Amino acid sequence: MKLKRLLVSISIVIISTCFSMAQVTAPSLIGRAGGESFSLEQLKDSALQHNIAMRKGRLKIAAAKEQRKEAFTKYFPNISAVGMTFRANREMAEMTIDPQEMLSPETKAALAELAPMMAQILPPEVLAGLGNPVTMSMMKKGTIAGVNAIQPVFTGGQIILGNKLARIGEEVSHLQLQLSEKDVEAQVEQYYWQLLSMHEKMRTLDAVEAMLGNIEHDVQTAVRAGVALNNDLLQVQLRQNDIKSQRLKLNNGQALVEMLLAQFCGLSLTPNASPAGEGNHHLLDIQMPDMQQDMLPTSLTGDISGESTASSLSNLPEYQLLEKNVEAAKLQRKMEIAKNMPNIAVGAGYNYHNLLDNDRHFGMIFASVNVPISGWWGGAHAIRKKKFEEQEAREQLTDNAQQLQIRIQKAANDISEAQSQLALAQQSVEQATENLRIQRNTYRAGTSTMSDLLQAQLLLQQAQDKRTDAFIDLQNAQTAYRHATGL
């Protein structure tokens, strides 16, 4: 029994540990699309984590950091090691020495006087070879090795400028990631409001179907009583079929947008096996606000006047990227000048060789100066080219800054227009609702036709759809304004 209880306890601990690890390591939203209800903020967070644009942006930042670190290493000495061993089919160096050519006439006369004495001392074969040429050869095989360190002393500023350019590259990658974040969030909101639009239009269809069901019941009763024609009933049924067709298209469109949103946010989906059109089947459960209750027409919080345009311009990543472009162009012009400046370096090394059949070890220090004299022939043109590119970057900054200001003002105007359109759409809904009420009463009183009643119902549906579209346009306009101003 004790052993059994011990095994049960161990199993519980293991299961609990695995469950805790799963909770810690599982992504926040990935793979939980089925049965999970997501808010707009959750969708944004998931997209910022898993969208391909964000992943590419983070990789670019990592690459830019490595490039900056690489540029910093140029401040340190360049250390290199070389080694080589060889064996030739014959000696690479050969020299012949003729003693007769090296002796002066006086020396030759003295040697002639000493010849009898040397003949008594040296063997005949040695004495005969003294006057013959001697051939010497060397370096048929050998080994060379060395280690050298070269420290740049003056490069015209190329190392400093290179580090500044690398630092600008890293800052640019961060700004580009901010732009990607803005684009991703704006796209998520666009998908979200598109789904809300379809959701509201589906609610409108539900209300229309319920209304047509009531009308159909009243007409059937009137037909049975003999006070209405079958034609009225057929008109109602045709209208009901039209609503079913609209529902089918709306369901298919909603499923497509849900799949696009899930893919954009990095969520996995399990498609519903039910045929499209048989009810409102959602591949992705989104927390939808009640447009008519929770999201009444409101204005964007904050100042959307033209006075705020200039102050917010300098905070935009787009504008900061233009400034970085000008700064980079200026540094590249200086870099081109530095390429045509003298280069001074000092170094030290330790070397070994055995080319003369004996080992030789030695150290040395050295200095080098490289002056590009003829390089200025083309370098002057390259410098002027960089000056023109710098001026072009400044012109682009001025032009694009003006375009950004126009974009911000247009976004503010679009909000004002969308608010007015939404107010008009709300009035149209109220008027169409009253018109439908009057037409229904007159039809019951027998003073209007079924066509008039169905036309009034169609006008109300169109007015409600236009109000939904106007509300979504306002939300998109607010999103565009936040995107344009960086709020």
CSV table of C-alpha atoms in Angstrom, one decimal:
chain,number,residue,atom,x,y,z
A,1,MET,CA,0.0,0.0,0.0
A,2,LYS,CA,2.8,2.4,0.9
A,3,LEU,CA,4.5,1.7,-2.5
A,4,LYS,CA,1.2,2.2,-4.3
A,5,ARG,CA,0.6,5.6,-2.6
A,6,LEU,CA,4.2,6.6,-3.4
A,7,LEU,CA,3.8,5.8,-7.1
A,8,VAL,CA,0.5,7.8,-7.2
A,9,SER,CA,2.2,10.8,-5.5
A,10,ILE,CA,5.1,10.7,-8.0
A,11,SER,CA,2.6,10.5,-10.9
A,12,ILE,CA,0.7,13.5,-9.6
A,13,VAL,CA,3.9,15.5,-9.2
A,14,ILE,CA,5.0,14.6,-12.7
A,15,ILE,CA,1.7,15.5,-14.3
A,16,SER,CA,1.5,18.8,-12.4
A,17,THR,CA,5.1,19.7,-13.5
A,18,CYS,CA,4.4,18.9,-17.1
A,19,PHE,CA,1.2,21.0,-16.9
A,20,SER,CA,3.0,23.9,-15.4
A,21,MET,CA,5.7,23.7,-18.0
A,22,ALA,CA,3.1,23.6,-20.8
A,23,GLN,CA,1.5,26.7,-19.4
A,24,VAL,CA,4.8,28.6,-19.3
A,25,THR,CA,6.1,27.5,-22.7
A,26,ALA,CA,2.9,27.7,-24.7
A,27,PRO,CA,2.4,30.8,-26.8
A,28,SER,CA,-0.2,33.3,-25.7
A,29,LEU,CA,-2.5,32.9,-28.7
A,30,ILE,CA,-1.0,30.5,-31.2
A,31,GLY,CA,-3.0,27.3,-31.7
A,32,ARG,CA,-5.9,28.4,-29.5
A,33,ALA,CA,-8.2,29.7,-32.2
A,34,GLY,CA,-10.7,27.0,-31.6
A,35,GLY,CA,-13.1,27.9,-28.8
A,36,GLU,CA,-11.1,31.0,-27.8
A,37,SER,CA,-12.6,34.4,-27.9
A,38,PHE,CA,-10.2,37.2,-28.9
A,39,SER,CA,-10.4,40.9,-28.3
A,40,LEU,CA,-8.9,43.5,-30.6
A,41,GLU,CA,-5.9,44.0,-28.3
A,42,GLN,CA,-5.2,40.3,-28.1
A,43,LEU,CA,-5.3,40.1,-31.9
A,44,LYS,CA,-2.8,43.0,-32.2
A,45,ASP,CA,-0.5,41.4,-29.6
A,46,SER,CA,-0.6,38.1,-31.5
A,47,ALA,CA,0.1,39.8,-34.8
A,48,LEU,CA,3.0,41.8,-33.4
A,49,GLN,CA,4.5,38.5,-32.1
A,50,HIS,CA,3.9,36.2,-35.0
A,51,ASN,CA,3.4,38.2,-38.2
A,52,ILE,CA,6.0,37.6,-40.9
A,53,ALA,CA,6.7,41.4,-41.2
A,54,MET,CA,7.5,41.6,-37.5
A,55,ARG,CA,9.8,38.6,-37.6
A,56,LYS,CA,11.7,40.0,-40.6
A,57,GLY,CA,12.0,43.3,-38.8
A,58,ARG,CA,13.5,41.7,-35.7
A,59,LEU,CA,15.9,39.8,-37.9
A,60,LYS,CA,17.0,43.0,-39.6
A,61,ILE,CA,17.7,44.6,-36.2
A,62,ALA,CA,19.8,41.6,-35.2
A,63,ALA,CA,21.7,41.8,-38.4
A,64,ALA,CA,22.3,45.6,-38.0
A,65,LYS,CA,23.6,45.0,-34.5
A,66,GLU,CA,26.1,42.5,-35.8
A,67,GLN,CA,27.2,44.9,-38.5
A,68,ARG,CA,27.8,47.6,-35.9
A,69,LYS,CA,29.9,45.2,-33.8
A,70,GLU,CA,31.8,44.2,-36.9
A,71,ALA,CA,32.6,47.9,-37.7
A,72,PHE,CA,33.8,48.4,-34.1
A,73,THR,CA,36.5,45.7,-34.6
A,74,LYS,CA,38.2,47.9,-37.2
A,75,TYR,CA,39.6,50.0,-34.3
A,76,PHE,CA,41.8,47.0,-33.2
A,77,PRO,CA,45.0,45.7,-34.9
A,78,ASN,CA,44.7,43.3,-37.8
A,79,ILE,CA,46.5,40.1,-36.8
A,80,SER,CA,47.4,37.6,-39.4
A,81,ALA,CA,49.4,34.4,-39.5
A,82,VAL,CA,51.0,32.9,-42.6
A,83,GLY,CA,52.7,29.6,-43.1
A,84,MET,CA,54.1,27.8,-46.2
A,85,THR,CA,56.3,24.8,-46.9
A,86,PHE,CA,57.5,23.8,-50.4
A,87,ARG,CA,59.7,21.4,-52.3
A,88,ALA,CA,60.8,22.2,-55.9
A,89,ASN,CA,62.1,19.9,-58.6
A,90,ARG,CA,65.4,21.9,-58.6
A,91,GLU,CA,67.0,24.6,-56.5
A,92,MET,CA,65.4,28.0,-57.0
A,93,ALA,CA,68.8,29.8,-56.6
A,94,GLU,CA,72.1,28.9,-58.3
A,95,MET,CA,75.4,30.8,-58.5
A,96,THR,CA,78.7,30.0,-60.2
A,97,ILE,CA,82.0,31.5,-58.7
A,98,ASP,CA,85.1,31.6,-61.0
A,99,PRO,CA,88.3,32.2,-58.8
A,100,GLN,CA,90.2,33.3,-61.9
A,101,GLU,CA,87.8,36.3,-62.4
A,102,MET,CA,88.1,37.3,-58.8
A,103,LEU,CA,91.9,37.6,-58.6
A,104,SER,CA,93.9,40.6,-59.7
A,105,PRO,CA,97.1,40.2,-61.8
A,106,GLU,CA,99.3,40.9,-58.8
A,107,THR,CA,97.5,38.1,-56.8
A,108,LYS,CA,97.8,35.7,-59.7
A,109,ALA,CA,101.6,36.4,-59.9
A,110,ALA,CA,102.0,35.9,-56.2
A,111,LEU,CA,100.1,32.6,-56.4
A,112,ALA,CA,102.3,31.5,-59.3
A,113,GLU,CA,105.4,32.0,-57.1
A,114,LEU,CA,103.8,29.9,-54.3
A,115,ALA,CA,102.7,27.1,-56.6
A,116,PRO,CA,105.8,24.9,-56.0
A,117,MET,CA,105.4,25.2,-52.3
A,118,MET,CA,101.6,24.4,-52.5
A,119,ALA,CA,102.4,21.4,-54.8
A,120,GLN,CA,104.4,19.9,-52.0
A,121,ILE,CA,101.6,20.4,-49.4
A,122,LEU,CA,98.3,19.8,-51.2
A,123,PRO,CA,97.2,16.6,-53.0
A,124,PRO,CA,97.4,16.9,-56.8
A,125,GLU,CA,93.5,16.7,-57.3
A,126,VAL,CA,93.0,19.5,-54.8
A,127,LEU,CA,95.6,21.6,-56.4
A,128,ALA,CA,94.1,21.1,-59.8
A,129,GLY,CA,90.6,22.2,-58.6
A,130,LEU,CA,91.7,25.5,-57.1
A,131,GLY,CA,91.5,27.4,-60.3
A,132,ASN,CA,88.2,25.9,-61.6
A,133,PRO,CA,84.8,27.6,-61.3
A,134,VAL,CA,82.6,26.6,-58.3
A,135,THR,CA,78.7,26.2,-58.7
A,136,MET,CA,76.5,26.8,-55.6
A,137,SER,CA,72.7,26.1,-55.5
A,138,MET,CA,70.1,26.5,-52.7
A,139,MET,CA,66.3,26.6,-51.7
A,140,LYS,CA,65.1,23.4,-53.3
A,141,LYS,CA,62.8,22.9,-50.2
A,142,GLY,CA,62.0,25.0,-47.2
A,143,THR,CA,59.4,26.3,-44.7
A,144,ILE,CA,58.3,29.9,-44.0
A,145,ALA,CA,56.0,31.0,-41.2
A,146,GLY,CA,55.2,34.3,-39.5
A,147,VAL,CA,52.7,36.2,-37.3
A,148,ASN,CA,52.1,40.0,-38.0
A,149,ALA,CA,50.0,42.6,-36.3
A,150,ILE,CA,49.1,45.8,-38.2
A,151,GLN,CA,47.5,48.8,-36.3
A,152,PRO,CA,45.9,51.5,-38.4
A,153,VAL,CA,47.1,54.9,-37.3
A,154,PHE,CA,45.4,57.2,-39.8
A,155,THR,CA,42.9,56.2,-42.5
A,156,GLY,CA,41.4,59.5,-43.2
A,157,GLY,CA,38.5,58.8,-40.8
A,158,GLN,CA,37.2,55.8,-42.6
A,159,ILE,CA,37.0,53.7,-39.4
A,160,ILE,CA,35.1,56.4,-37.5
A,161,LEU,CA,32.8,57.1,-40.3
A,162,GLY,CA,32.2,53.4,-40.8
A,163,ASN,CA,31.1,53.0,-37.2
A,164,LYS,CA,28.8,56.0,-37.5
A,165,LEU,CA,27.2,54.5,-40.6
A,166,ALA,CA,26.7,51.2,-38.9
A,167,ARG,CA,25.1,52.9,-35.9
A,168,ILE,CA,22.7,54.7,-38.2
A,169,GLY,CA,21.9,51.4,-39.9
A,170,GLU,CA,20.9,49.9,-36.6
A,171,GLU,CA,18.8,53.0,-35.8
A,172,VAL,CA,17.1,52.7,-39.2
A,173,SER,CA,16.3,49.0,-38.6
A,174,HIS,CA,14.5,50.0,-35.3
A,175,LEU,CA,12.6,52.7,-37.1
A,176,GLN,CA,11.6,50.3,-39.8
A,177,LEU,CA,10.3,47.9,-37.2
A,178,GLN,CA,8.2,50.7,-35.7
A,179,LEU,CA,6.7,51.3,-39.2
A,180,SER,CA,6.0,47.6,-39.5
A,181,GLU,CA,4.3,47.6,-36.1
A,182,LYS,CA,2.1,50.5,-37.2
A,183,ASP,CA,1.2,48.8,-40.5
A,184,VAL,CA,0.5,45.5,-38.7
A,185,GLU,CA,-1.8,47.0,-36.1
A,186,ALA,CA,-3.6,49.0,-38.8
A,187,GLN,CA,-4.2,45.9,-40.9
A,188,VAL,CA,-5.5,44.0,-37.9
A,189,GLU,CA,-7.9,46.8,-37.1
A,190,GLN,CA,-9.0,46.8,-40.7
A,191,TYR,CA,-9.8,43.1,-40.6
A,192,TYR,CA,-11.5,43.6,-37.2
A,193,TRP,CA,-13.8,46.4,-38.4
A,194,GLN,CA,-14.5,44.5,-41.5
A,195,LEU,CA,-15.7,41.5,-39.4
A,196,LEU,CA,-17.7,43.9,-37.2
A,197,SER,CA,-19.4,45.3,-40.4
A,198,MET,CA,-20.3,41.8,-41.5
A,199,HIS,CA,-21.5,40.9,-38.0
A,200,GLU,CA,-23.8,44.0,-37.9
A,201,LYS,CA,-25.1,43.3,-41.4
A,202,MET,CA,-25.8,39.7,-40.2
A,203,ARG,CA,-27.8,41.1,-37.3
A,204,THR,CA,-29.7,43.3,-39.7
A,205,LEU,CA,-30.5,40.2,-41.8
A,206,ASP,CA,-31.7,38.4,-38.7
A,207,ALA,CA,-34.0,41.3,-37.9
A,208,VAL,CA,-35.3,41.4,-41.5
A,209,GLU,CA,-35.9,37.7,-41.5
A,210,ALA,CA,-37.9,38.0,-38.2
A,211,MET,CA,-39.9,40.9,-39.7
A,212,LEU,CA,-40.6,39.0,-42.9
A,213,GLY,CA,-41.6,36.0,-40.9
A,214,ASN,CA,-44.2,38.1,-39.1
A,215,ILE,CA,-45.4,39.6,-42.4
A,216,GLU,CA,-45.6,36.2,-43.9
A,217,HIS,CA,-47.7,35.0,-41.0
A,218,ASP,CA,-50.1,38.0,-41.3
A,219,VAL,CA,-50.4,37.5,-45.1
A,220,GLN,CA,-51.1,33.8,-44.8
A,221,THR,CA,-53.8,34.6,-42.3
A,222,ALA,CA,-55.2,37.2,-44.6
A,223,VAL,CA,-55.1,34.9,-47.6
A,224,ARG,CA,-56.9,32.2,-45.8
A,225,ALA,CA,-59.5,34.8,-44.8
A,226,GLY,CA,-59.9,35.9,-48.4
A,227,VAL,CA,-58.8,39.5,-47.8
A,228,ALA,CA,-55.4,39.2,-49.5
A,229,LEU,CA,-54.1,37.7,-52.7
A,230,ASN,CA,-51.6,34.9,-53.1
A,231,ASN,CA,-49.4,37.4,-55.0
A,232,ASP,CA,-48.7,39.2,-51.7
A,233,LEU,CA,-47.5,35.9,-50.2
A,234,LEU,CA,-45.3,35.2,-53.2
A,235,GLN,CA,-43.7,38.6,-52.9
A,236,VAL,CA,-42.8,38.0,-49.3
A,237,GLN,CA,-41.4,34.6,-50.0
A,238,LEU,CA,-39.3,36.0,-52.9
A,239,ARG,CA,-37.9,38.6,-50.5
A,240,GLN,CA,-37.1,35.8,-48.0
A,241,ASN,CA,-35.2,33.9,-50.6
A,242,ASP,CA,-33.2,37.1,-51.4
A,243,ILE,CA,-32.3,37.4,-47.7
A,244,LYS,CA,-31.1,33.8,-47.7
A,245,SER,CA,-28.9,34.5,-50.7
A,246,GLN,CA,-27.4,37.6,-48.9
A,247,ARG,CA,-26.8,35.5,-45.8
A,248,LEU,CA,-25.0,32.9,-47.8
A,249,LYS,CA,-22.7,35.5,-49.4
A,250,LEU,CA,-22.1,37.2,-46.0
A,251,ASN,CA,-21.2,33.9,-44.3
A,252,ASN,CA,-18.7,33.1,-47.0
A,253,GLY,CA,-17.2,36.5,-46.9
A,254,GLN,CA,-17.0,36.4,-43.1
A,255,ALA,CA,-15.2,33.0,-43.2
A,256,LEU,CA,-12.7,34.4,-45.7
A,257,VAL,CA,-11.9,37.5,-43.6
A,258,GLU,CA,-11.6,35.3,-40.4
A,259,MET,CA,-9.1,33.1,-42.2
A,260,LEU,CA,-7.1,36.1,-43.4
A,261,LEU,CA,-7.1,37.6,-39.9
A,262,ALA,CA,-6.0,34.3,-38.3
A,263,GLN,CA,-3.2,33.9,-40.8
A,264,PHE,CA,-2.1,37.5,-40.3
A,265,CYS,CA,-2.1,37.1,-36.5
A,266,GLY,CA,-0.4,33.7,-36.6
A,267,LEU,CA,-3.4,31.8,-35.3
A,268,SER,CA,-4.2,28.2,-36.3
A,269,LEU,CA,-7.8,27.5,-37.5
A,270,THR,CA,-9.8,24.3,-37.5
A,271,PRO,CA,-12.4,24.9,-40.3
A,272,ASN,CA,-15.9,24.0,-39.5
A,273,ALA,CA,-17.2,21.1,-41.6
A,274,SER,CA,-20.7,22.5,-41.8
A,275,PRO,CA,-21.7,23.8,-45.2
A,276,ALA,CA,-21.7,27.5,-45.7
A,277,GLY,CA,-25.0,29.2,-45.3
A,278,GLU,CA,-26.4,26.8,-42.7
A,279,GLY,CA,-26.2,29.2,-39.8
A,280,ASN,CA,-23.5,31.6,-38.6
A,281,HIS,CA,-20.5,29.3,-38.3
A,282,HIS,CA,-17.3,31.2,-37.1
A,283,LEU,CA,-13.8,29.8,-37.7
A,284,LEU,CA,-12.4,32.5,-35.4
A,285,ASP,CA,-14.4,33.7,-32.4
A,286,ILE,CA,-13.9,37.5,-32.1
A,287,GLN,CA,-15.2,39.6,-29.2
A,288,MET,CA,-17.6,41.9,-31.1
A,289,PRO,CA,-18.8,45.1,-29.4
A,290,ASP,CA,-22.4,46.2,-29.7
A,291,MET,CA,-22.2,49.0,-32.3
A,292,GLN,CA,-25.6,50.4,-31.4
A,293,GLN,CA,-25.0,50.4,-27.6
A,294,ASP,CA,-21.4,50.3,-26.7
A,295,MET,CA,-19.9,52.2,-29.6
A,296,LEU,CA,-22.1,55.2,-30.3
A,297,PRO,CA,-20.7,57.8,-32.7
A,298,THR,CA,-17.8,59.5,-30.9
A,299,SER,CA,-14.9,61.7,-32.0
A,300,LEU,CA,-11.3,60.7,-31.8
A,301,THR,CA,-9.7,61.7,-28.5
A,302,GLY,CA,-7.0,64.3,-29.0
A,303,ASP,CA,-6.4,67.4,-31.1
A,304,ILE,CA,-6.9,66.9,-34.9
A,305,SER,CA,-6.4,70.5,-35.8
A,306,GLY,CA,-3.7,71.6,-38.2
A,307,GLU,CA,-1.7,73.1,-35.3
A,308,SER,CA,-0.8,69.6,-34.0
A,309,THR,CA,0.5,68.5,-37.4
A,310,ALA,CA,3.9,70.2,-37.2
A,311,SER,CA,4.5,69.1,-33.6
A,312,SER,CA,3.7,65.5,-34.3
A,313,LEU,CA,5.7,65.4,-37.6
A,314,SER,CA,9.1,65.0,-35.9
A,315,ASN,CA,7.8,62.0,-33.8
A,316,LEU,CA,6.9,60.0,-36.9
A,317,PRO,CA,9.2,57.1,-37.8
A,318,GLU,CA,8.7,58.1,-41.5
A,319,TYR,CA,10.2,61.6,-40.9
A,320,GLN,CA,13.0,60.2,-38.7
A,321,LEU,CA,13.9,57.8,-41.5
A,322,LEU,CA,14.2,60.7,-43.9
A,323,GLU,CA,16.5,62.5,-41.4
A,324,LYS,CA,18.6,59.3,-41.0
A,325,ASN,CA,18.8,59.2,-44.8
A,326,VAL,CA,20.2,62.7,-44.9
A,327,GLU,CA,22.7,61.9,-42.1
A,328,ALA,CA,23.8,58.8,-43.9
A,329,ALA,CA,24.3,60.6,-47.2
A,330,LYS,CA,26.5,63.2,-45.4
A,331,LEU,CA,28.7,60.5,-43.8
A,332,GLN,CA,29.0,58.7,-47.2
A,333,ARG,CA,30.3,61.9,-48.7
A,334,LYS,CA,32.9,62.2,-46.0
A,335,MET,CA,33.7,58.5,-46.4
A,336,GLU,CA,34.5,59.2,-50.1
A,337,ILE,CA,36.9,62.0,-49.1
A,338,ALA,CA,38.5,59.7,-46.6
A,339,LYS,CA,39.1,57.0,-49.2
A,340,ASN,CA,41.5,59.5,-51.0
A,341,MET,CA,43.5,60.4,-47.9
A,342,PRO,CA,46.9,58.9,-47.0
A,343,ASN,CA,46.8,55.7,-44.9
A,344,ILE,CA,49.4,55.2,-42.1
A,345,ALA,CA,49.9,52.0,-40.2
A,346,VAL,CA,52.4,50.5,-37.9
A,347,GLY,CA,53.0,46.9,-37.2
A,348,ALA,CA,55.1,44.2,-35.6
A,349,GLY,CA,55.8,40.6,-36.5
A,350,TYR,CA,57.7,37.4,-35.7
A,351,ASN,CA,58.9,35.2,-38.5
A,352,TYR,CA,60.7,31.9,-39.2
A,353,HIS,CA,62.3,30.3,-42.2
A,354,ASN,CA,64.9,27.6,-43.1
A,355,LEU,CA,65.5,28.6,-46.7
A,356,LEU,CA,69.3,28.4,-46.3
A,357,ASP,CA,69.2,24.9,-44.6
A,358,ASN,CA,69.3,26.4,-41.2
A,359,ASP,CA,66.6,27.7,-38.9
A,360,ARG,CA,66.2,31.5,-38.7
A,361,HIS,CA,63.9,33.2,-36.1
A,362,PHE,CA,63.6,37.0,-36.1
A,363,GLY,CA,61.2,39.7,-35.0
A,364,MET,CA,60.6,43.1,-36.7
A,365,ILE,CA,58.6,46.3,-36.4
A,366,PHE,CA,57.6,48.4,-39.4
A,367,ALA,CA,55.5,51.3,-40.6
A,368,SER,CA,53.7,51.9,-43.9
A,369,VAL,CA,52.4,54.9,-45.7
A,370,ASN,CA,50.0,54.6,-48.6
A,371,VAL,CA,49.3,57.9,-50.6
A,372,PRO,CA,46.7,57.5,-53.4
A,373,ILE,CA,48.1,60.0,-55.8
A,374,SER,CA,46.4,59.0,-59.0
A,375,GLY,CA,43.3,58.0,-57.0
A,376,TRP,CA,42.3,61.7,-56.9
A,377,TRP,CA,41.7,61.7,-60.7
A,378,GLY,CA,38.5,59.7,-60.2
A,379,GLY,CA,38.1,60.4,-56.5
A,380,ALA,CA,37.2,64.1,-57.2
A,381,HIS,CA,34.3,63.0,-59.4
A,382,ALA,CA,33.2,60.4,-56.8
A,383,ILE,CA,33.2,63.1,-54.1
A,384,ARG,CA,31.1,65.5,-56.2
A,385,LYS,CA,28.7,62.6,-56.9
A,386,LYS,CA,28.2,62.0,-53.2
A,387,LYS,CA,27.6,65.8,-52.7
A,388,PHE,CA,24.8,65.6,-55.2
A,389,GLU,CA,23.3,62.5,-53.5
A,390,GLU,CA,23.4,64.4,-50.2
A,391,GLN,CA,21.6,67.3,-51.7
A,392,GLU,CA,19.0,64.9,-53.2
A,393,ALA,CA,18.4,63.4,-49.7
A,394,ARG,CA,17.8,66.9,-48.3
A,395,GLU,CA,15.4,67.7,-51.1
A,396,GLN,CA,13.6,64.4,-50.5
A,397,LEU,CA,13.3,65.2,-46.7
A,398,THR,CA,11.7,68.6,-47.5
A,399,ASP,CA,9.3,67.1,-50.1
A,400,ASN,CA,8.2,64.1,-48.1
A,401,ALA,CA,7.8,66.2,-44.9
A,402,GLN,CA,5.2,68.3,-46.8
A,403,GLN,CA,3.5,65.1,-48.0
A,404,LEU,CA,3.4,63.8,-44.5
A,405,GLN,CA,1.7,67.1,-43.4
A,406,ILE,CA,-0.8,66.8,-46.1
A,407,ARG,CA,-1.5,63.1,-45.2
A,408,ILE,CA,-2.1,64.1,-41.5
A,409,GLN,CA,-4.5,66.9,-42.6
A,410,LYS,CA,-6.3,64.6,-44.9
A,411,ALA,CA,-6.7,62.0,-42.2
A,412,ALA,CA,-8.2,64.7,-39.9
A,413,ASN,CA,-10.6,65.8,-42.7
A,414,ASP,CA,-11.6,62.2,-43.2
A,415,ILE,CA,-12.6,61.9,-39.6
A,416,SER,CA,-14.8,65.0,-39.7
A,417,GLU,CA,-16.4,63.8,-42.9
A,418,ALA,CA,-17.0,60.3,-41.5
A,419,GLN,CA,-18.6,61.7,-38.4
A,420,SER,CA,-21.0,63.8,-40.5
A,421,GLN,CA,-21.8,60.8,-42.7
A,422,LEU,CA,-22.5,58.7,-39.6
A,423,ALA,CA,-24.9,61.3,-38.3
A,424,LEU,CA,-26.7,61.4,-41.6
A,425,ALA,CA,-26.9,57.6,-41.7
A,426,GLN,CA,-28.4,57.6,-38.3
A,427,GLN,CA,-31.1,60.1,-39.4
A,428,SER,CA,-31.8,57.9,-42.4
A,429,VAL,CA,-32.3,54.9,-40.2
A,430,GLU,CA,-34.8,56.8,-38.0
A,431,GLN,CA,-36.7,58.0,-41.0
A,432,ALA,CA,-36.7,54.6,-42.7
A,433,THR,CA,-38.0,53.0,-39.4
A,434,GLU,CA,-40.8,55.5,-39.3
A,435,ASN,CA,-41.6,55.0,-42.9
A,436,LEU,CA,-41.8,51.2,-42.4
A,437,ARG,CA,-44.1,51.7,-39.4
A,438,ILE,CA,-46.5,53.8,-41.5
A,439,GLN,CA,-46.4,51.5,-44.5
A,440,ARG,CA,-47.2,48.5,-42.3
A,441,ASN,CA,-50.2,50.3,-40.7
A,442,THR,CA,-51.5,51.4,-44.1
A,443,TYR,CA,-51.1,47.9,-45.5
A,444,ARG,CA,-53.1,46.4,-42.6
A,445,ALA,CA,-55.7,49.1,-43.3
A,446,GLY,CA,-55.8,48.1,-46.9
A,447,THR,CA,-54.6,51.5,-48.3
A,448,SER,CA,-51.2,50.3,-49.6
A,449,THR,CA,-49.8,47.3,-51.4
A,450,MET,CA,-47.4,44.6,-50.4
A,451,SER,CA,-44.9,46.0,-52.8
A,452,ASP,CA,-44.9,49.3,-50.9
A,453,LEU,CA,-44.5,47.5,-47.6
A,454,LEU,CA,-41.5,45.4,-48.9
A,455,GLN,CA,-40.0,48.5,-50.4
A,456,ALA,CA,-40.2,50.2,-47.1
A,457,GLN,CA,-38.5,47.2,-45.4
A,458,LEU,CA,-35.8,47.2,-48.1
A,459,LEU,CA,-35.1,50.9,-47.5
A,460,LEU,CA,-34.7,50.3,-43.8
A,461,GLN,CA,-32.3,47.5,-44.4
A,462,GLN,CA,-30.3,49.6,-46.8
A,463,ALA,CA,-30.3,52.5,-44.3
A,464,GLN,CA,-29.0,50.2,-41.5
A,465,ASP,CA,-26.3,48.8,-43.8
A,466,LYS,CA,-25.2,52.4,-44.7
A,467,ARG,CA,-25.1,53.3,-41.0
A,468,THR,CA,-22.9,50.2,-40.4
A,469,ASP,CA,-20.6,51.2,-43.3
A,470,ALA,CA,-20.5,54.8,-42.1
A,471,PHE,CA,-19.5,53.6,-38.6
A,472,ILE,CA,-16.8,51.4,-40.0
A,473,ASP,CA,-15.6,54.2,-42.2
A,474,LEU,CA,-15.2,56.4,-39.0
A,475,GLN,CA,-13.3,53.6,-37.3
A,476,ASN,CA,-11.0,53.2,-40.3
A,477,ALA,CA,-10.5,57.0,-40.5
A,478,GLN,CA,-9.5,57.1,-36.8
A,479,THR,CA,-7.1,54.3,-37.4
A,480,ALA,CA,-5.6,56.1,-40.4
A,481,TYR,CA,-5.3,59.3,-38.3
A,482,ARG,CA,-3.5,57.5,-35.5
A,483,HIS,CA,-1.2,55.8,-38.1
A,484,ALA,CA,-0.5,59.2,-39.8
A,485,THR,CA,0.2,61.1,-36.5
A,486,GLY,CA,1.9,58.3,-34.6
A,487,LEU,CA,-0.6,58.5,-31.7
